[in-house]
Amino acid sequence: MTFPAPPLFSLPLLLLLFHLDSALTCRTASQSQCDSAPFVPGHNLAGEGFDVVTLKRKGAYLIDLKTYLSPNKTCTLCSNPLQGNELQKIPLSVVDWRPYSHCTEDISSHSHASVSNLAEATANENSKDWKVDLDLGLENGVSVGIEMGGSQSDITRFAKKKTRDNRYSFFSQILRCRHYSYRTPNTPTLSDEFRKDIDRLDSYSETSKAQYRRLIDTYGTHYIRQVDLGGRLTMTTAIRTCQASHSGLSTNQVESCLSTGLDVGLGRSKVSPSVQSCSKVLDNRDSKTSDSSSFLSHHTKVVGGSGWLGELSLNRNDSVGFRSWMSTLTPSPIL
C-alpha cells in the first residue's frame, strides 16, 4: 500500500508564516470598540482616483473607505506593531493589511536618453499603484483624449524645460521605504459620490463627451487598488552631455559618481577615494578648469512623511534631515 506524499514546506517558509502570524494580530470587535479606535495609517489611500498623465492622486474616491462596520455592527481591529501595538480599525473595503517591521532602503537607478523615455519610466514606476483602469464602458475604441502616461508629470516638465536649449540625458535614483501594504477586494463597494456621478452619465456621444471628460478630470484615469505605504525619495538629474564630454567625462562616469554621491549623502557609505575622485562632478564643476560648469541639474521629490524636502549634499554625510524624515513615515505614510 502506498500513501500520497505529504505537502512539503521549507523551514524558511514556515518561519516566515510564523513571523507574519505573530506580528499581525486582528480580531472582531464591538461597535463601541470600533467607533473609538483610530483607522490604520493610510487607510483611505486605496480606491482614490489617479491621473496617469500628471502622475498625481486626484483626492476623489471611487471606493467606499469610510465604512468599517459590518451588517452585524462589528469591525476588524488589528494590532499595529509599528505604533506600540495600538488597536486600529480596518475599513470593509481593505483586505490583506500588513505592517512591515523593517524598512529596506534599496535604491534603484535608471538611465534615460530622452524625455519620452523618462516619462515612460516614471509612469511605469508608479504603475504598481494605479494598475486598474477607470472603465467607463466606452465602446468601439472610443477615446476621450487621454495623453501618454507621465507626459505632464512634474519630472517630465522639468526634463522638457532642460532640453529646449541644450542636449541632455537623464539619470533617476529612487529610494523606497515600505511600512504597510494592503489592497482592495475584486468587487469593492463604490463610494456614494462616485456611484451618483456614474448614474448621471448619458450614453457616450459627441454631445455627452464633455460629461465624460469632467468625470475623468474629477476622478482621474485609473484608481488605486494595490497599496504599498511608506515613503519615496526620487532624485532626477539632467546631465548636459556636451558639457560633460568637454570636461572629459562620459555619461556613465557621471552616473557612477551620482550613485556614489547619493550613498554618501544619505549616510549609507563613507567618503572614500572614489568619492574624492568624483568631487568635481558632485560639486558641479568643470573637471579641467575647476570653474563652475552647472552641467548637472537636479529635481528632487519627497513623498510621504514630513519635515524634509530632499535637500542633500552629495559629497559628505548629510543624512540628519533624511533620518528625521524616515522616522515620520510610520504615522504618516503615503503611496
Short mmCIF file of N, CA and C in Angstrom, two decimals, residues 180-322:
data_model
loop_
_atom_site.label_atom_id
_atom_site.label_comp_id
_atom_site.label_asym_id
_atom_site.label_seq_id
_atom_site.Cartn_x
_atom_site.Cartn_y
_atom_site.Cartn_z
N TYR A 180 3.71 49.55 5.24
CA TYR A 180 2.42 48.86 5.24
C TYR A 180 2.04 48.49 3.81
N SER A 181 1.19 47.49 3.69
CA SER A 181 0.61 47.17 2.39
C SER A 181 -0.81 46.65 2.60
N TYR A 182 -1.66 46.86 1.61
CA TYR A 182 -2.99 46.27 1.59
C TYR A 182 -3.54 46.42 0.18
N ARG A 183 -4.72 45.89 -0.05
CA ARG A 183 -5.37 46.00 -1.35
C ARG A 183 -6.86 46.13 -1.15
N THR A 184 -7.54 46.44 -2.24
CA THR A 184 -9.00 46.47 -2.21
C THR A 184 -9.51 45.16 -2.81
N PRO A 185 -10.71 44.72 -2.45
CA PRO A 185 -11.24 43.47 -2.99
C PRO A 185 -11.56 43.58 -4.47
N ASN A 186 -11.78 42.43 -5.10
CA ASN A 186 -12.06 42.41 -6.54
C ASN A 186 -13.39 43.09 -6.88
N THR A 187 -14.34 43.02 -5.97
CA THR A 187 -15.64 43.69 -6.18
C THR A 187 -15.90 44.63 -5.00
N PRO A 188 -15.23 45.77 -4.96
CA PRO A 188 -15.36 46.68 -3.82
C PRO A 188 -16.68 47.44 -3.86
N THR A 189 -17.04 48.00 -2.72
CA THR A 189 -18.21 48.86 -2.63
C THR A 189 -17.84 50.26 -3.11
N LEU A 190 -18.58 50.77 -4.09
CA LEU A 190 -18.28 52.10 -4.62
C LEU A 190 -18.69 53.19 -3.63
N SER A 191 -17.98 54.30 -3.69
CA SER A 191 -18.36 55.44 -2.85
C SER A 191 -19.68 56.01 -3.36
N ASP A 192 -20.45 56.59 -2.44
CA ASP A 192 -21.76 57.13 -2.81
C ASP A 192 -21.63 58.20 -3.89
N GLU A 193 -20.62 59.07 -3.76
CA GLU A 193 -20.46 60.17 -4.70
C GLU A 193 -20.13 59.66 -6.10
N PHE A 194 -19.23 58.67 -6.19
CA PHE A 194 -18.86 58.14 -7.49
C PHE A 194 -20.03 57.42 -8.14
N ARG A 195 -20.77 56.66 -7.35
CA ARG A 195 -21.94 55.96 -7.89
C ARG A 195 -22.96 56.95 -8.46
N LYS A 196 -23.18 58.05 -7.75
CA LYS A 196 -24.13 59.06 -8.24
C LYS A 196 -23.64 59.68 -9.54
N ASP A 197 -22.33 59.97 -9.60
CA ASP A 197 -21.78 60.57 -10.82
C ASP A 197 -21.87 59.62 -12.01
N ILE A 198 -21.66 58.33 -11.77
CA ILE A 198 -21.78 57.34 -12.84
C ILE A 198 -23.22 57.22 -13.31
N ASP A 199 -24.15 57.21 -12.35
CA ASP A 199 -25.57 57.08 -12.71
C ASP A 199 -26.07 58.27 -13.52
N ARG A 200 -25.42 59.42 -13.35
CA ARG A 200 -25.86 60.61 -14.08
C ARG A 200 -25.32 60.68 -15.51
N LEU A 201 -24.41 59.78 -15.86
CA LEU A 201 -23.81 59.81 -17.20
C LEU A 201 -24.83 59.38 -18.26
N ASP A 202 -24.87 60.11 -19.35
CA ASP A 202 -25.64 59.68 -20.51
C ASP A 202 -24.81 58.69 -21.32
N SER A 203 -25.46 58.00 -22.24
CA SER A 203 -24.71 57.14 -23.17
C SER A 203 -23.71 58.00 -23.92
N TYR A 204 -22.54 57.42 -24.21
CA TYR A 204 -21.48 58.23 -24.80
C TYR A 204 -21.84 58.67 -26.22
N SER A 205 -21.66 59.95 -26.47
CA SER A 205 -21.88 60.53 -27.79
C SER A 205 -21.11 61.84 -27.86
N GLU A 206 -21.15 62.47 -29.00
CA GLU A 206 -20.45 63.75 -29.13
C GLU A 206 -21.02 64.79 -28.17
N THR A 207 -22.32 64.74 -27.94
CA THR A 207 -22.94 65.74 -27.06
C THR A 207 -22.65 65.46 -25.58
N SER A 208 -22.43 64.19 -25.23
CA SER A 208 -22.16 63.85 -23.83
C SER A 208 -20.67 63.73 -23.52
N LYS A 209 -19.84 63.97 -24.54
CA LYS A 209 -18.40 63.81 -24.37
C LYS A 209 -17.86 64.66 -23.22
N ALA A 210 -18.39 65.86 -23.07
CA ALA A 210 -17.91 66.76 -22.01
C ALA A 210 -18.18 66.17 -20.62
N GLN A 211 -19.30 65.41 -20.49
CA GLN A 211 -19.60 64.76 -19.21
C GLN A 211 -18.49 63.79 -18.82
N TYR A 212 -18.07 63.00 -19.79
CA TYR A 212 -17.03 62.00 -19.54
C TYR A 212 -15.69 62.68 -19.22
N ARG A 213 -15.41 63.76 -19.92
CA ARG A 213 -14.18 64.50 -19.64
C ARG A 213 -14.20 65.05 -18.22
N ARG A 214 -15.35 65.58 -17.78
CA ARG A 214 -15.45 66.11 -16.42
C ARG A 214 -15.27 65.01 -15.39
N LEU A 215 -15.81 63.82 -15.70
CA LEU A 215 -15.66 62.70 -14.77
C LEU A 215 -14.18 62.32 -14.63
N ILE A 216 -13.46 62.28 -15.75
CA ILE A 216 -12.03 61.96 -15.71
C ILE A 216 -11.25 63.07 -15.03
N ASP A 217 -11.64 64.32 -15.26
CA ASP A 217 -10.99 65.43 -14.57
C ASP A 217 -11.15 65.31 -13.06
N THR A 218 -12.28 64.78 -12.64
CA THR A 218 -12.55 64.65 -11.20
C THR A 218 -11.88 63.42 -10.60
N TYR A 219 -12.03 62.27 -11.27
CA TYR A 219 -11.59 61.00 -10.68
C TYR A 219 -10.29 60.45 -11.26
N GLY A 220 -9.79 61.07 -12.32
CA GLY A 220 -8.56 60.56 -12.91
C GLY A 220 -8.83 59.50 -13.95
N THR A 221 -7.76 58.86 -14.39
CA THR A 221 -7.84 57.86 -15.45
C THR A 221 -7.86 56.43 -14.91
N HIS A 222 -7.38 56.24 -13.68
CA HIS A 222 -7.29 54.93 -13.04
C HIS A 222 -7.65 55.09 -11.56
N TYR A 223 -7.80 53.95 -10.89
CA TYR A 223 -7.92 54.04 -9.44
C TYR A 223 -6.89 53.13 -8.78
N ILE A 224 -6.58 53.46 -7.55
CA ILE A 224 -5.51 52.77 -6.83
C ILE A 224 -6.09 51.55 -6.12
N ARG A 225 -5.55 50.40 -6.43
CA ARG A 225 -6.08 49.15 -5.89
C ARG A 225 -5.09 48.46 -4.96
N GLN A 226 -3.84 48.38 -5.36
CA GLN A 226 -2.80 47.74 -4.56
C GLN A 226 -1.94 48.83 -3.93
N VAL A 227 -1.78 48.79 -2.61
CA VAL A 227 -1.13 49.90 -1.92
C VAL A 227 0.10 49.41 -1.15
N ASP A 228 1.24 50.04 -1.43
CA ASP A 228 2.44 49.92 -0.60
C ASP A 228 2.66 51.29 0.02
N LEU A 229 2.58 51.36 1.34
CA LEU A 229 2.63 52.64 2.03
C LEU A 229 3.95 52.85 2.74
N GLY A 230 4.46 54.04 2.67
CA GLY A 230 5.70 54.40 3.34
C GLY A 230 6.15 55.74 2.83
N GLY A 231 7.33 55.76 2.20
CA GLY A 231 7.84 57.00 1.65
C GLY A 231 8.72 56.74 0.45
N ARG A 232 8.99 57.80 -0.30
CA ARG A 232 9.80 57.65 -1.51
C ARG A 232 10.59 58.93 -1.75
N LEU A 233 11.86 58.75 -2.04
CA LEU A 233 12.74 59.85 -2.44
C LEU A 233 13.14 59.61 -3.89
N THR A 234 12.87 60.57 -4.75
CA THR A 234 13.25 60.47 -6.16
C THR A 234 14.15 61.65 -6.53
N MET A 235 15.36 61.34 -6.98
CA MET A 235 16.26 62.38 -7.46
C MET A 235 16.50 62.15 -8.95
N THR A 236 16.06 63.07 -9.76
CA THR A 236 16.27 63.01 -11.21
C THR A 236 17.30 64.06 -11.60
N THR A 237 18.36 63.64 -12.25
CA THR A 237 19.43 64.55 -12.63
C THR A 237 19.49 64.69 -14.14
N ALA A 238 19.46 65.93 -14.60
CA ALA A 238 19.65 66.23 -16.02
C ALA A 238 21.15 66.45 -16.25
N ILE A 239 21.73 65.68 -17.16
CA ILE A 239 23.17 65.75 -17.45
C ILE A 239 23.36 66.41 -18.81
N ARG A 240 23.98 67.58 -18.83
CA ARG A 240 24.26 68.25 -20.10
C ARG A 240 25.42 67.51 -20.76
N THR A 241 25.11 66.69 -21.74
CA THR A 241 26.08 65.72 -22.26
C THR A 241 27.28 66.38 -22.93
N CYS A 242 27.08 67.45 -23.68
CA CYS A 242 28.21 68.11 -24.35
C CYS A 242 29.17 68.70 -23.33
N GLN A 243 28.62 69.32 -22.29
CA GLN A 243 29.46 69.92 -21.25
C GLN A 243 30.21 68.85 -20.48
N ALA A 244 29.56 67.73 -20.22
CA ALA A 244 30.24 66.63 -19.53
C ALA A 244 31.38 66.10 -20.38
N SER A 245 31.14 65.95 -21.68
CA SER A 245 32.18 65.48 -22.58
C SER A 245 33.35 66.46 -22.63
N HIS A 246 33.05 67.75 -22.62
CA HIS A 246 34.10 68.78 -22.61
C HIS A 246 34.96 68.67 -21.35
N SER A 247 34.35 68.20 -20.27
CA SER A 247 35.09 68.03 -19.02
C SER A 247 35.82 66.69 -18.97
N GLY A 248 35.76 65.93 -20.06
CA GLY A 248 36.44 64.65 -20.11
C GLY A 248 35.69 63.53 -19.42
N LEU A 249 34.39 63.67 -19.31
CA LEU A 249 33.58 62.68 -18.59
C LEU A 249 32.55 62.05 -19.52
N SER A 250 32.42 60.75 -19.42
CA SER A 250 31.35 60.07 -20.13
C SER A 250 30.09 60.11 -19.27
N THR A 251 28.95 59.86 -19.90
CA THR A 251 27.70 59.83 -19.14
C THR A 251 27.74 58.75 -18.08
N ASN A 252 28.32 57.60 -18.40
CA ASN A 252 28.42 56.51 -17.42
C ASN A 252 29.23 56.92 -16.21
N GLN A 253 30.32 57.66 -16.42
CA GLN A 253 31.14 58.11 -15.30
C GLN A 253 30.36 59.08 -14.41
N VAL A 254 29.62 59.98 -15.03
CA VAL A 254 28.82 60.93 -14.25
C VAL A 254 27.77 60.18 -13.44
N GLU A 255 27.09 59.22 -14.06
CA GLU A 255 26.06 58.46 -13.35
C GLU A 255 26.65 57.66 -12.20
N SER A 256 27.83 57.09 -12.40
CA SER A 256 28.50 56.35 -11.34
C SER A 256 28.81 57.26 -10.16
N CYS A 257 29.28 58.48 -10.45
CA CYS A 257 29.56 59.44 -9.39
C CYS A 257 28.28 59.85 -8.66
N LEU A 258 27.19 60.01 -9.39
CA LEU A 258 25.92 60.38 -8.76
C LEU A 258 25.43 59.28 -7.82
N SER A 259 25.59 58.02 -8.22
CA SER A 259 25.20 56.90 -7.36
C SER A 259 26.03 56.88 -6.09
N THR A 260 27.34 57.07 -6.25
CA THR A 260 28.24 57.11 -5.10
C THR A 260 27.89 58.28 -4.19
N GLY A 261 27.63 59.44 -4.80
CA GLY A 261 27.32 60.64 -4.02
C GLY A 261 26.04 60.51 -3.22
N LEU A 262 25.01 59.89 -3.79
CA LEU A 262 23.76 59.73 -3.06
C LEU A 262 23.96 58.82 -1.85
N ASP A 263 24.72 57.74 -2.02
CA ASP A 263 25.02 56.86 -0.89
C ASP A 263 25.74 57.61 0.22
N VAL A 264 26.68 58.46 -0.14
CA VAL A 264 27.42 59.23 0.86
C VAL A 264 26.50 60.25 1.53
N GLY A 265 25.72 60.97 0.75
CA GLY A 265 24.84 61.99 1.31
C GLY A 265 23.82 61.43 2.27
N LEU A 266 23.32 60.21 1.99
CA LEU A 266 22.32 59.57 2.85
C LEU A 266 22.95 58.82 4.02
N GLY A 267 24.28 58.84 4.10
CA GLY A 267 24.96 58.16 5.19
C GLY A 267 25.03 56.67 5.03
N ARG A 268 24.84 56.18 3.81
CA ARG A 268 24.89 54.74 3.55
C ARG A 268 26.31 54.24 3.31
N SER A 269 27.23 55.14 2.99
CA SER A 269 28.64 54.77 2.82
C SER A 269 29.50 55.96 3.20
N LYS A 270 30.76 55.69 3.48
CA LYS A 270 31.68 56.74 3.92
C LYS A 270 32.40 57.35 2.72
N VAL A 271 32.94 58.53 2.95
CA VAL A 271 33.75 59.18 1.92
C VAL A 271 34.99 58.34 1.68
N SER A 272 35.23 58.00 0.42
CA SER A 272 36.33 57.12 0.04
C SER A 272 37.09 57.77 -1.12
N PRO A 273 38.22 57.17 -1.53
CA PRO A 273 38.94 57.72 -2.69
C PRO A 273 38.06 57.87 -3.92
N SER A 274 37.11 56.92 -4.10
CA SER A 274 36.23 57.03 -5.28
C SER A 274 35.34 58.26 -5.19
N VAL A 275 34.93 58.61 -3.97
CA VAL A 275 34.13 59.82 -3.79
C VAL A 275 34.97 61.06 -4.06
N GLN A 276 36.19 61.04 -3.56
CA GLN A 276 37.08 62.19 -3.77
C GLN A 276 37.36 62.41 -5.26
N SER A 277 37.49 61.31 -6.00
CA SER A 277 37.72 61.44 -7.45
C SER A 277 36.50 62.00 -8.16
N CYS A 278 35.34 61.90 -7.52
CA CYS A 278 34.09 62.42 -8.10
C CYS A 278 33.77 63.83 -7.59
N SER A 279 34.64 64.40 -6.78
CA SER A 279 34.29 65.64 -6.09
C SER A 279 33.89 66.75 -7.04
N LYS A 280 34.61 66.91 -8.15
CA LYS A 280 34.29 68.00 -9.08
C LYS A 280 32.95 67.75 -9.80
N VAL A 281 32.64 66.47 -10.03
CA VAL A 281 31.33 66.16 -10.61
C VAL A 281 30.23 66.51 -9.61
N LEU A 282 30.41 66.07 -8.36
CA LEU A 282 29.39 66.28 -7.35
C LEU A 282 29.28 67.74 -6.95
N ASP A 283 30.38 68.49 -7.09
CA ASP A 283 30.33 69.93 -6.84
C ASP A 283 29.84 70.70 -8.06
N ASN A 284 29.61 69.96 -9.17
CA ASN A 284 29.11 70.56 -10.41
C ASN A 284 30.12 71.55 -10.99
N ARG A 285 31.40 71.14 -11.01
CA ARG A 285 32.46 71.99 -11.55
C ARG A 285 33.12 71.31 -12.73
N ASP A 286 33.66 72.10 -13.65
CA ASP A 286 34.41 71.58 -14.79
C ASP A 286 35.64 70.86 -14.28
N SER A 287 35.81 69.59 -14.65
CA SER A 287 36.91 68.80 -14.13
C SER A 287 38.26 69.22 -14.68
N LYS A 288 38.26 70.05 -15.74
CA LYS A 288 39.54 70.50 -16.31
C LYS A 288 39.94 71.88 -15.76
N THR A 289 38.98 72.77 -15.67
CA THR A 289 39.30 74.15 -15.27
C THR A 289 38.91 74.47 -13.84
N SER A 290 38.11 73.59 -13.21
CA SER A 290 37.58 73.81 -11.86
C SER A 290 36.59 74.97 -11.79
N ASP A 291 36.22 75.50 -12.96
CA ASP A 291 35.20 76.55 -12.98
C ASP A 291 33.81 75.94 -12.79
N SER A 292 32.91 76.74 -12.27
CA SER A 292 31.54 76.27 -12.14
C SER A 292 30.95 76.04 -13.52
N SER A 293 30.49 74.83 -13.78
CA SER A 293 30.01 74.49 -15.12
C SER A 293 28.50 74.26 -15.17
N SER A 294 27.92 73.88 -14.03
CA SER A 294 26.48 73.64 -13.95
C SER A 294 25.99 72.70 -15.05
N PHE A 295 26.74 71.63 -15.29
CA PHE A 295 26.26 70.68 -16.29
C PHE A 295 25.32 69.65 -15.69
N LEU A 296 25.07 69.75 -14.38
CA LEU A 296 24.10 68.90 -13.71
C LEU A 296 22.99 69.76 -13.13
N SER A 297 21.75 69.32 -13.31
CA SER A 297 20.59 69.97 -12.68
C SER A 297 19.75 68.88 -12.02
N HIS A 298 19.36 69.11 -10.78
CA HIS A 298 18.65 68.08 -10.02
C HIS A 298 17.18 68.47 -9.80
N HIS A 299 16.33 67.47 -9.87
CA HIS A 299 14.92 67.61 -9.49
C HIS A 299 14.66 66.55 -8.42
N THR A 300 14.40 67.01 -7.20
CA THR A 300 14.21 66.08 -6.07
C THR A 300 12.77 66.13 -5.60
N LYS A 301 12.19 64.96 -5.39
CA LYS A 301 10.81 64.87 -4.92
C LYS A 301 10.74 63.91 -3.74
N VAL A 302 10.14 64.36 -2.65
CA VAL A 302 9.97 63.55 -1.45
C VAL A 302 8.48 63.30 -1.25
N VAL A 303 8.09 62.05 -1.11
CA VAL A 303 6.69 61.67 -0.92
C VAL A 303 6.56 60.91 0.38
N GLY A 304 5.60 61.30 1.21
CA GLY A 304 5.39 60.65 2.49
C GLY A 304 6.11 61.37 3.61
N GLY A 305 5.65 61.13 4.85
CA GLY A 305 6.30 61.73 6.00
C GLY A 305 6.19 63.25 6.00
N SER A 306 7.10 63.88 6.74
CA SER A 306 7.07 65.34 6.84
C SER A 306 8.43 65.85 7.31
N GLY A 307 8.64 67.15 7.13
CA GLY A 307 9.79 67.82 7.71
C GLY A 307 11.06 67.82 6.89
N TRP A 308 11.03 67.29 5.67
CA TRP A 308 12.24 67.26 4.84
C TRP A 308 11.84 67.38 3.38
N LEU A 309 12.53 68.26 2.65
CA LEU A 309 12.21 68.50 1.24
C LEU A 309 13.20 67.85 0.30
N GLY A 310 14.16 67.09 0.85
CA GLY A 310 15.12 66.40 0.00
C GLY A 310 16.43 67.13 -0.19
N GLU A 311 16.66 68.22 0.58
CA GLU A 311 17.93 68.93 0.47
C GLU A 311 19.05 67.99 0.90
N LEU A 312 20.09 67.89 0.08
CA LEU A 312 21.11 66.87 0.35
C LEU A 312 22.41 67.22 -0.35
N SER A 313 23.51 67.13 0.40
CA SER A 313 24.84 67.22 -0.21
C SER A 313 25.23 65.84 -0.72
N LEU A 314 25.92 65.79 -1.85
CA LEU A 314 26.33 64.52 -2.42
C LEU A 314 27.80 64.19 -2.17
N ASN A 315 28.53 65.08 -1.50
CA ASN A 315 29.95 64.79 -1.27
C ASN A 315 30.32 64.71 0.21
N ARG A 316 29.30 64.65 1.08
CA ARG A 316 29.55 64.43 2.51
C ARG A 316 28.28 63.85 3.13
N ASN A 317 28.43 63.29 4.32
CA ASN A 317 27.28 62.75 5.04
C ASN A 317 26.36 63.90 5.44
N ASP A 318 25.19 63.92 4.87
CA ASP A 318 24.22 64.99 5.11
C ASP A 318 22.86 64.38 5.43
N SER A 319 22.88 63.35 6.29
CA SER A 319 21.72 62.47 6.45
C SER A 319 20.81 62.84 7.61
N VAL A 320 21.10 63.91 8.35
CA VAL A 320 20.29 64.23 9.53
C VAL A 320 18.83 64.46 9.13
N GLY A 321 18.60 65.29 8.12
CA GLY A 321 17.24 65.55 7.67
C GLY A 321 16.56 64.31 7.13
N PHE A 322 17.33 63.49 6.39
CA PHE A 322 16.80 62.25 5.83
C PHE A 322 16.36 61.29 6.92
#
